[in-house]
Amino acid sequence: MAAEAEGLEPQAAATEDAAGDATEAADAELRLLVGNRLSLDLYPGGCHRLLHLCAQRPPQLGEVEFLQLSGHEDPQLLEATLTQVPRNLQRLRSLVLRGGQHWDVLGACLRGSLTTLPAGLSGLARLAHLDLSFNSLETLPACIPQMRGLSTLLLSYNHLSELPEALGALPSLTFLSVTHNRLQTLPIALGALSTLQRLDLSGNLLDTLPPEIGGLSSLTELNLASNRLQGLPTSLVGLRSLRLLVLHSNLLTSVPTGLVHLPLLTRLDLRDNQLRDVPPELLDAPFVRLQGNPLGEALPAPQSPPEAPVILEMPRLFLNSDVDSFPVTPQGCSVTLACGVRLQFPAGATASPVNIQYRLWLPEPRLVPLGPHDSLLSGVLELQPHGVAFRQKVSLWLLFVPPRIRRCREVVVRTLSGDSWGDLDTHVEEEAPKRLWAHCQVPHFSWFLVVSRPVSNTCLVPPEGTLLCCSGYPGVKVTFPPGATEEPRSVCMQVVRMASRELRALLGEPEAAASPLLCLSQSGGPPSFLQPVTVQLPLPPGVTGLSLDRSCLHLLYRTPLEAAWDDITAQVALELTHLYARFQVTHFSWYWLWYTTRPVCKTWLESLGALRLHESSHCLQRRPDPEQVLLQCLPGDKVDATLRRLLDRYRGPEPSDTVEMFEGEKFFAAFEKGIDVDAERPDCVEGRVCFVFYSHLKNVKEVYVTTTLDRQVQAVRGQVSFYRGAVPEEVPEEAKAARQKKGMDTVWMATLPIKLPSNLLTVAGRLGPDWPAVALHLGLPYRELQRIRHEFRDDLDGQIRHMLFSWAERQAGQPGAVGLLLRALEQSDRLDVAEEVRAILELGRQKYKDSIQRTSLAPRGLDPADPAAPQSVESAQA
């Protein structure tokens, strides 16, 4: 019995552990039930959590009125979960099943997997709000027209090609949004929605509207932008409640005159259509927008069809690196430059032949305009002649480096137009996993570069107010109340994800957290709004509104024109919910929420002037030729992999400590202690090599160094130091003193050693044109000589150095290297050089024995003056 009891004890313990785990899981799920809301779209496995709650049936579950699930769940699991909703959440008033919370490799939002809804959802008698945006719906689920109490239906960013006639059976519907789908027609029954107040059908393929749309007697806002409408039904003039009518970016050639007489209409947007003649009432109305229309222009004369059209094949040009220009004729052409850039000139883009010139520039601050959170992804392409306008837009494809961070960021082509830089509409095309193209249409030539920037969400704020949401962070919102502005003004929102480790390192607090950084800006209009604007930000990760200590929450504020942040927590009223913080402002700036137990001091705020990246510098020397030095600045997480790849060809010290650098910051490398640059370089000023740091590009340069010190028999030990800022005439004393302290803003960044070993190559360099004869007597094949001649065809000294080092590498581990070299010199009739080698060896026999052994000119215990003594590979380098 005792044995049986002992055997049962582990089983009982395991049962207790499992029960404990289940209890903890159940408690964690119950904590998600906050009031009458259940938000499961922010947690992995949201469907599993809801199914577990439905199985437990806690009393709080029956009180839930607002439910959020992610559309990225498994379709079968999502359908099974939704089947349980009508039975367990009978009080449900709002159901959100959005996708768009995941991103592909290019940073674009992915649609959810939802394609239908279970029929049982029609039993949700209290459901008033249904959001199915960013999913994969191709047809409207049959249960939706049966939801008689539905007032808001959001179907944006799906694949709907039509809407059913049964949609007109929703008697309580007040807001319908079907933007960015594939609608080509609208159902006639749409006009039966007598309670509908807001209808948004922008971004579809509509070319006509049914006349029955005039029956929407309660409609106050109608958005039909970005469709293919060529005309409008006259029944629109019967929409007596209409306040906002948006029709921009269509193909309209005429509009009903009666629209201007609608009694409540405050805005009629007809921009970017094909209107050539409009009634005077529309021209004089202050609320009508007509920009981008060919007003007053005559119709183009009809052309008689040619009897036999001749289709000419577009010429294709492939340029090599020696060609920097090419001709373009009215026939058009497709051009591929040596750098990989592609251009396509359509037929008729030019009226007469034009010669196009191009040039690739190394990026530098004057050619690279970057915002505080932008990253450069390419070099700078200049196309000339500048400012020449083409009759048709030219297609341009630019290669760029894949950005390291893609969430909530977008890739754009930036160009100079007139005196200002702007971003073009850009499409990213992927040819291979690491071969990406930025494709855009250009009307004229200038400078072009590819930039990664935070996703921009813009809107036009009317006097009636509006809501601006972030596409990458749905919880970030800005609400403009009615009367916030007298005239419409354009507003831009950017949200930047901040790394928590930066804040924790700054504060020295492992529990510190920060929300995304919100950047708000506007163009046009006065700097302040007439009414306070409400801003909503998510609370920092790990912080909830029910458990936080308000004294630890700080709202930081910074104007774009100033470098310092301010803590304005005491100046605003923070309204906290479970996940969000809301506050009101009257003008735009940058806003950031911190959660820290430490007081925020001014020193910390000043260090947040701009984002910095952690970088490490290193200096490597070629294994066969130590005078060839590689200088490189790398991100901290790339150092180890890069060094492993380079150390087969280079030797050098360990990389420096990481420092923080700005995107586009200037720095330079100064050679010190007897080391100088051995060539004239355009990027070298007084022996100092200039750099500009761009995080995605290769911050690497290879230079030849020399010394004026005597290194015939003794190594020269110098160094290279990296400093911030523009290159000075001499290294300032404060930079030298700064080496004693390591700080975020010190001028000095790193110092790395360089050693030029003692050698006899300066003597061997006297070989001159006789070097091929010496090489043949050393045993180098003739094919190797031809390769060296071709590779260093303009550098005689380089030919000699490379020949000797190539031979030295072959002698690794073999005795008698110096003897072989002496015999080859004698056989080539260069007795003068051979005698000089012998003299130097004899001179250094005793006095420099330690130095010779240190540089491995001869093994220990052997006489270095004996040419027949076994020598190491370094002997040949001597």
JSON list of C-alpha atoms in Angstrom, two decimals, residues 149-292:
[
{"chain": "A", "resi": 149, "resn": "GLY", "atom": "CA", "xyz": [-31.11, 46.83, -36.24]},
{"chain": "A", "resi": 150, "resn": "LEU", "atom": "CA", "xyz": [-27.84, 47.53, -38.05]},
{"chain": "A", "resi": 151, "resn": "SER", "atom": "CA", "xyz": [-26.99, 51.26, -38.21]},
{"chain": "A", "resi": 152, "resn": "THR", "atom": "CA", "xyz": [-23.30, 51.19, -39.27]},
{"chain": "A", "resi": 153, "resn": "LEU", "atom": "CA", "xyz": [-21.85, 48.80, -41.88]},
{"chain": "A", "resi": 154, "resn": "LEU", "atom": "CA", "xyz": [-18.16, 49.11, -42.81]},
{"chain": "A", "resi": 155, "resn": "LEU", "atom": "CA", "xyz": [-16.95, 47.02, -45.79]},
{"chain": "A", "resi": 156, "resn": "SER", "atom": "CA", "xyz": [-13.90, 48.97, -46.98]},
{"chain": "A", "resi": 157, "resn": "TYR", "atom": "CA", "xyz": [-10.83, 47.29, -48.52]},
{"chain": "A", "resi": 158, "resn": "ASN", "atom": "CA", "xyz": [-12.45, 44.02, -49.61]},
{"chain": "A", "resi": 159, "resn": "HIS", "atom": "CA", "xyz": [-12.99, 42.41, -53.05]},
{"chain": "A", "resi": 160, "resn": "LEU", "atom": "CA", "xyz": [-16.69, 43.17, -53.50]},
{"chain": "A", "resi": 161, "resn": "SER", "atom": "CA", "xyz": [-17.72, 43.54, -57.14]},
{"chain": "A", "resi": 162, "resn": "GLU", "atom": "CA", "xyz": [-21.43, 44.12, -56.44]},
{"chain": "A", "resi": 163, "resn": "LEU", "atom": "CA", "xyz": [-23.93, 44.69, -53.65]},
{"chain": "A", "resi": 164, "resn": "PRO", "atom": "CA", "xyz": [-27.16, 42.66, -53.41]},
{"chain": "A", "resi": 165, "resn": "GLU", "atom": "CA", "xyz": [-30.59, 44.17, -53.82]},
{"chain": "A", "resi": 166, "resn": "ALA", "atom": "CA", "xyz": [-31.44, 42.80, -50.37]},
{"chain": "A", "resi": 167, "resn": "LEU", "atom": "CA", "xyz": [-29.22, 45.52, -48.87]},
{"chain": "A", "resi": 168, "resn": "GLY", "atom": "CA", "xyz": [-32.16, 47.90, -49.22]},
{"chain": "A", "resi": 169, "resn": "ALA", "atom": "CA", "xyz": [-33.98, 45.95, -46.50]},
{"chain": "A", "resi": 170, "resn": "LEU", "atom": "CA", "xyz": [-31.94, 47.46, -43.66]},
{"chain": "A", "resi": 171, "resn": "PRO", "atom": "CA", "xyz": [-34.41, 49.98, -42.17]},
{"chain": "A", "resi": 172, "resn": "SER", "atom": "CA", "xyz": [-32.02, 51.46, -39.56]},
{"chain": "A", "resi": 173, "resn": "LEU", "atom": "CA", "xyz": [-28.82, 51.84, -41.60]},
{"chain": "A", "resi": 174, "resn": "THR", "atom": "CA", "xyz": [-27.31, 55.35, -41.22]},
{"chain": "A", "resi": 175, "resn": "PHE", "atom": "CA", "xyz": [-23.67, 54.83, -42.34]},
{"chain": "A", "resi": 176, "resn": "LEU", "atom": "CA", "xyz": [-22.45, 52.61, -45.19]},
{"chain": "A", "resi": 177, "resn": "SER", "atom": "CA", "xyz": [-18.76, 52.53, -46.25]},
{"chain": "A", "resi": 178, "resn": "VAL", "atom": "CA", "xyz": [-17.68, 50.34, -49.19]},
{"chain": "A", "resi": 179, "resn": "THR", "atom": "CA", "xyz": [-14.48, 52.18, -50.18]},
{"chain": "A", "resi": 180, "resn": "HIS", "atom": "CA", "xyz": [-11.63, 50.58, -52.14]},
{"chain": "A", "resi": 181, "resn": "ASN", "atom": "CA", "xyz": [-13.50, 47.60, -53.52]},
{"chain": "A", "resi": 182, "resn": "ARG", "atom": "CA", "xyz": [-14.34, 46.58, -57.10]},
{"chain": "A", "resi": 183, "resn": "LEU", "atom": "CA", "xyz": [-17.90, 47.84, -57.43]},
{"chain": "A", "resi": 184, "resn": "GLN", "atom": "CA", "xyz": [-18.95, 48.49, -61.02]},
{"chain": "A", "resi": 185, "resn": "THR", "atom": "CA", "xyz": [-22.68, 49.02, -60.44]},
{"chain": "A", "resi": 186, "resn": "LEU", "atom": "CA", "xyz": [-24.98, 49.82, -57.54]},
{"chain": "A", "resi": 187, "resn": "PRO", "atom": "CA", "xyz": [-28.26, 48.05, -56.69]},
{"chain": "A", "resi": 188, "resn": "ILE", "atom": "CA", "xyz": [-31.48, 49.89, -57.42]},
{"chain": "A", "resi": 189, "resn": "ALA", "atom": "CA", "xyz": [-32.69, 49.05, -53.91]},
{"chain": "A", "resi": 190, "resn": "LEU", "atom": "CA", "xyz": [-29.97, 51.30, -52.49]},
{"chain": "A", "resi": 191, "resn": "GLY", "atom": "CA", "xyz": [-32.41, 54.19, -52.91]},
{"chain": "A", "resi": 192, "resn": "ALA", "atom": "CA", "xyz": [-34.76, 52.55, -50.39]},
{"chain": "A", "resi": 193, "resn": "LEU", "atom": "CA", "xyz": [-32.43, 53.26, -47.45]},
{"chain": "A", "resi": 194, "resn": "SER", "atom": "CA", "xyz": [-34.42, 56.23, -46.23]},
{"chain": "A", "resi": 195, "resn": "THR", "atom": "CA", "xyz": [-32.47, 56.52, -42.96]},
{"chain": "A", "resi": 196, "resn": "LEU", "atom": "CA", "xyz": [-29.01, 56.50, -44.59]},
{"chain": "A", "resi": 197, "resn": "GLN", "atom": "CA", "xyz": [-27.04, 59.64, -43.66]},
{"chain": "A", "resi": 198, "resn": "ARG", "atom": "CA", "xyz": [-23.46, 58.86, -44.80]},
{"chain": "A", "resi": 199, "resn": "LEU", "atom": "CA", "xyz": [-22.50, 56.89, -47.92]},
{"chain": "A", "resi": 200, "resn": "ASP", "atom": "CA", "xyz": [-18.84, 56.40, -48.91]},
{"chain": "A", "resi": 201, "resn": "LEU", "atom": "CA", "xyz": [-18.21, 54.59, -52.23]},
{"chain": "A", "resi": 202, "resn": "SER", "atom": "CA", "xyz": [-14.81, 56.09, -53.09]},
{"chain": "A", "resi": 203, "resn": "GLY", "atom": "CA", "xyz": [-12.04, 54.05, -54.71]},
{"chain": "A", "resi": 204, "resn": "ASN", "atom": "CA", "xyz": [-14.24, 51.74, -56.84]},
{"chain": "A", "resi": 205, "resn": "LEU", "atom": "CA", "xyz": [-14.93, 51.18, -60.56]},
{"chain": "A", "resi": 206, "resn": "LEU", "atom": "CA", "xyz": [-18.34, 52.87, -60.85]},
{"chain": "A", "resi": 207, "resn": "ASP", "atom": "CA", "xyz": [-19.08, 54.48, -64.23]},
{"chain": "A", "resi": 208, "resn": "THR", "atom": "CA", "xyz": [-22.79, 55.23, -63.68]},
{"chain": "A", "resi": 209, "resn": "LEU", "atom": "CA", "xyz": [-25.18, 55.79, -60.78]},
{"chain": "A", "resi": 210, "resn": "PRO", "atom": "CA", "xyz": [-28.78, 54.52, -60.64]},
{"chain": "A", "resi": 211, "resn": "PRO", "atom": "CA", "xyz": [-31.40, 57.30, -60.67]},
{"chain": "A", "resi": 212, "resn": "GLU", "atom": "CA", "xyz": [-32.90, 55.76, -57.53]},
{"chain": "A", "resi": 213, "resn": "ILE", "atom": "CA", "xyz": [-29.99, 57.20, -55.52]},
{"chain": "A", "resi": 214, "resn": "GLY", "atom": "CA", "xyz": [-32.00, 60.40, -55.40]},
{"chain": "A", "resi": 215, "resn": "GLY", "atom": "CA", "xyz": [-34.38, 58.67, -52.98]},
{"chain": "A", "resi": 216, "resn": "LEU", "atom": "CA", "xyz": [-31.90, 58.86, -50.08]},
{"chain": "A", "resi": 217, "resn": "SER", "atom": "CA", "xyz": [-33.85, 61.62, -48.37]},
{"chain": "A", "resi": 218, "resn": "SER", "atom": "CA", "xyz": [-31.75, 61.64, -45.16]},
{"chain": "A", "resi": 219, "resn": "LEU", "atom": "CA", "xyz": [-28.33, 61.57, -46.86]},
{"chain": "A", "resi": 220, "resn": "THR", "atom": "CA", "xyz": [-25.96, 64.30, -45.60]},
{"chain": "A", "resi": 221, "resn": "GLU", "atom": "CA", "xyz": [-22.59, 63.05, -46.95]},
{"chain": "A", "resi": 222, "resn": "LEU", "atom": "CA", "xyz": [-21.92, 61.31, -50.28]},
{"chain": "A", "resi": 223, "resn": "ASN", "atom": "CA", "xyz": [-18.36, 60.40, -51.32]},
{"chain": "A", "resi": 224, "resn": "LEU", "atom": "CA", "xyz": [-17.87, 59.06, -54.88]},
{"chain": "A", "resi": 225, "resn": "ALA", "atom": "CA", "xyz": [-14.24, 60.08, -55.36]},
{"chain": "A", "resi": 226, "resn": "SER", "atom": "CA", "xyz": [-11.76, 58.03, -57.43]},
{"chain": "A", "resi": 227, "resn": "ASN", "atom": "CA", "xyz": [-14.28, 56.20, -59.61]},
{"chain": "A", "resi": 228, "resn": "ARG", "atom": "CA", "xyz": [-14.94, 56.30, -63.37]},
{"chain": "A", "resi": 229, "resn": "LEU", "atom": "CA", "xyz": [-18.11, 58.37, -63.41]},
{"chain": "A", "resi": 230, "resn": "GLN", "atom": "CA", "xyz": [-18.69, 60.22, -66.69]},
{"chain": "A", "resi": 231, "resn": "GLY", "atom": "CA", "xyz": [-22.04, 61.70, -65.75]},
{"chain": "A", "resi": 232, "resn": "LEU", "atom": "CA", "xyz": [-24.46, 62.13, -62.85]},
{"chain": "A", "resi": 233, "resn": "PRO", "atom": "CA", "xyz": [-28.22, 61.45, -62.66]},
{"chain": "A", "resi": 234, "resn": "THR", "atom": "CA", "xyz": [-30.39, 64.53, -62.33]},
{"chain": "A", "resi": 235, "resn": "SER", "atom": "CA", "xyz": [-32.07, 62.89, -59.35]},
{"chain": "A", "resi": 236, "resn": "LEU", "atom": "CA", "xyz": [-29.12, 64.03, -57.19]},
{"chain": "A", "resi": 237, "resn": "VAL", "atom": "CA", "xyz": [-30.69, 67.47, -57.00]},
{"chain": "A", "resi": 238, "resn": "GLY", "atom": "CA", "xyz": [-33.43, 65.88, -54.86]},
{"chain": "A", "resi": 239, "resn": "LEU", "atom": "CA", "xyz": [-31.04, 65.15, -51.99]},
{"chain": "A", "resi": 240, "resn": "ARG", "atom": "CA", "xyz": [-32.29, 68.08, -49.94]},
{"chain": "A", "resi": 241, "resn": "SER", "atom": "CA", "xyz": [-30.39, 67.04, -46.77]},
{"chain": "A", "resi": 242, "resn": "LEU", "atom": "CA", "xyz": [-27.00, 66.78, -48.52]},
{"chain": "A", "resi": 243, "resn": "ARG", "atom": "CA", "xyz": [-24.19, 68.82, -46.93]},
{"chain": "A", "resi": 244, "resn": "LEU", "atom": "CA", "xyz": [-21.06, 67.23, -48.47]},
{"chain": "A", "resi": 245, "resn": "LEU", "atom": "CA", "xyz": [-20.71, 65.87, -52.03]},
{"chain": "A", "resi": 246, "resn": "VAL", "atom": "CA", "xyz": [-17.25, 64.60, -53.05]},
{"chain": "A", "resi": 247, "resn": "LEU", "atom": "CA", "xyz": [-16.76, 63.75, -56.74]},
{"chain": "A", "resi": 248, "resn": "HIS", "atom": "CA", "xyz": [-13.06, 64.42, -57.34]},
{"chain": "A", "resi": 249, "resn": "SER", "atom": "CA", "xyz": [-10.85, 62.16, -59.49]},
{"chain": "A", "resi": 250, "resn": "ASN", "atom": "CA", "xyz": [-13.55, 60.95, -61.87]},
{"chain": "A", "resi": 251, "resn": "LEU", "atom": "CA", "xyz": [-14.19, 61.46, -65.62]},
{"chain": "A", "resi": 252, "resn": "LEU", "atom": "CA", "xyz": [-17.11, 63.88, -65.34]},
{"chain": "A", "resi": 253, "resn": "THR", "atom": "CA", "xyz": [-17.73, 66.12, -68.36]},
{"chain": "A", "resi": 254, "resn": "SER", "atom": "CA", "xyz": [-20.88, 67.77, -66.95]},
{"chain": "A", "resi": 255, "resn": "VAL", "atom": "CA", "xyz": [-22.80, 68.08, -63.69]},
{"chain": "A", "resi": 256, "resn": "PRO", "atom": "CA", "xyz": [-26.45, 68.96, -63.00]},
{"chain": "A", "resi": 257, "resn": "THR", "atom": "CA", "xyz": [-26.86, 72.70, -62.47]},
{"chain": "A", "resi": 258, "resn": "GLY", "atom": "CA", "xyz": [-29.34, 72.14, -59.66]},
{"chain": "A", "resi": 259, "resn": "LEU", "atom": "CA", "xyz": [-26.64, 70.84, -57.34]},
{"chain": "A", "resi": 260, "resn": "VAL", "atom": "CA", "xyz": [-25.59, 74.38, -56.48]},
{"chain": "A", "resi": 261, "resn": "HIS", "atom": "CA", "xyz": [-29.13, 75.11, -55.25]},
{"chain": "A", "resi": 262, "resn": "LEU", "atom": "CA", "xyz": [-29.23, 72.35, -52.63]},
{"chain": "A", "resi": 263, "resn": "PRO", "atom": "CA", "xyz": [-30.17, 74.29, -49.48]},
{"chain": "A", "resi": 264, "resn": "LEU", "atom": "CA", "xyz": [-27.72, 72.68, -47.02]},
{"chain": "A", "resi": 265, "resn": "LEU", "atom": "CA", "xyz": [-24.75, 71.95, -49.32]},
{"chain": "A", "resi": 266, "resn": "THR", "atom": "CA", "xyz": [-21.49, 73.36, -47.87]},
{"chain": "A", "resi": 267, "resn": "ARG", "atom": "CA", "xyz": [-18.92, 71.60, -50.04]},
{"chain": "A", "resi": 268, "resn": "LEU", "atom": "CA", "xyz": [-19.00, 70.32, -53.63]},
{"chain": "A", "resi": 269, "resn": "ASP", "atom": "CA", "xyz": [-15.65, 68.77, -54.63]},
{"chain": "A", "resi": 270, "resn": "LEU", "atom": "CA", "xyz": [-15.28, 68.45, -58.43]},
{"chain": "A", "resi": 271, "resn": "ARG", "atom": "CA", "xyz": [-11.49, 68.52, -58.66]},
{"chain": "A", "resi": 272, "resn": "ASP", "atom": "CA", "xyz": [-9.53, 66.49, -61.22]},
{"chain": "A", "resi": 273, "resn": "ASN", "atom": "CA", "xyz": [-12.34, 65.72, -63.65]},
{"chain": "A", "resi": 274, "resn": "GLN", "atom": "CA", "xyz": [-12.84, 66.51, -67.37]},
{"chain": "A", "resi": 275, "resn": "LEU", "atom": "CA", "xyz": [-15.08, 69.57, -66.95]},
{"chain": "A", "resi": 276, "resn": "ARG", "atom": "CA", "xyz": [-14.46, 72.08, -69.75]},
{"chain": "A", "resi": 277, "resn": "ASP", "atom": "CA", "xyz": [-17.59, 74.20, -69.32]},
{"chain": "A", "resi": 278, "resn": "VAL", "atom": "CA", "xyz": [-19.64, 74.60, -66.14]},
{"chain": "A", "resi": 279, "resn": "PRO", "atom": "CA", "xyz": [-22.65, 76.82, -65.37]},
{"chain": "A", "resi": 280, "resn": "PRO", "atom": "CA", "xyz": [-21.86, 80.28, -63.92]},
{"chain": "A", "resi": 281, "resn": "GLU", "atom": "CA", "xyz": [-23.58, 79.32, -60.67]},
{"chain": "A", "resi": 282, "resn": "LEU", "atom": "CA", "xyz": [-20.92, 76.69, -60.03]},
{"chain": "A", "resi": 283, "resn": "LEU", "atom": "CA", "xyz": [-18.09, 79.07, -60.87]},
{"chain": "A", "resi": 284, "resn": "ASP", "atom": "CA", "xyz": [-19.33, 81.70, -58.43]},
{"chain": "A", "resi": 285, "resn": "ALA", "atom": "CA", "xyz": [-20.25, 79.37, -55.55]},
{"chain": "A", "resi": 286, "resn": "PRO", "atom": "CA", "xyz": [-17.64, 79.61, -52.73]},
{"chain": "A", "resi": 287, "resn": "PHE", "atom": "CA", "xyz": [-18.06, 75.97, -51.66]},
{"chain": "A", "resi": 288, "resn": "VAL", "atom": "CA", "xyz": [-17.28, 74.46, -55.09]},
{"chain": "A", "resi": 289, "resn": "ARG", "atom": "CA", "xyz": [-13.76, 73.07, -55.78]},
{"chain": "A", "resi": 290, "resn": "LEU", "atom": "CA", "xyz": [-12.85, 72.92, -59.49]},
{"chain": "A", "resi": 291, "resn": "GLN", "atom": "CA", "xyz": [-9.05, 72.65, -59.52]},
{"chain": "A", "resi": 292, "resn": "GLY", "atom": "CA", "xyz": [-7.52, 70.21, -61.99]}
]
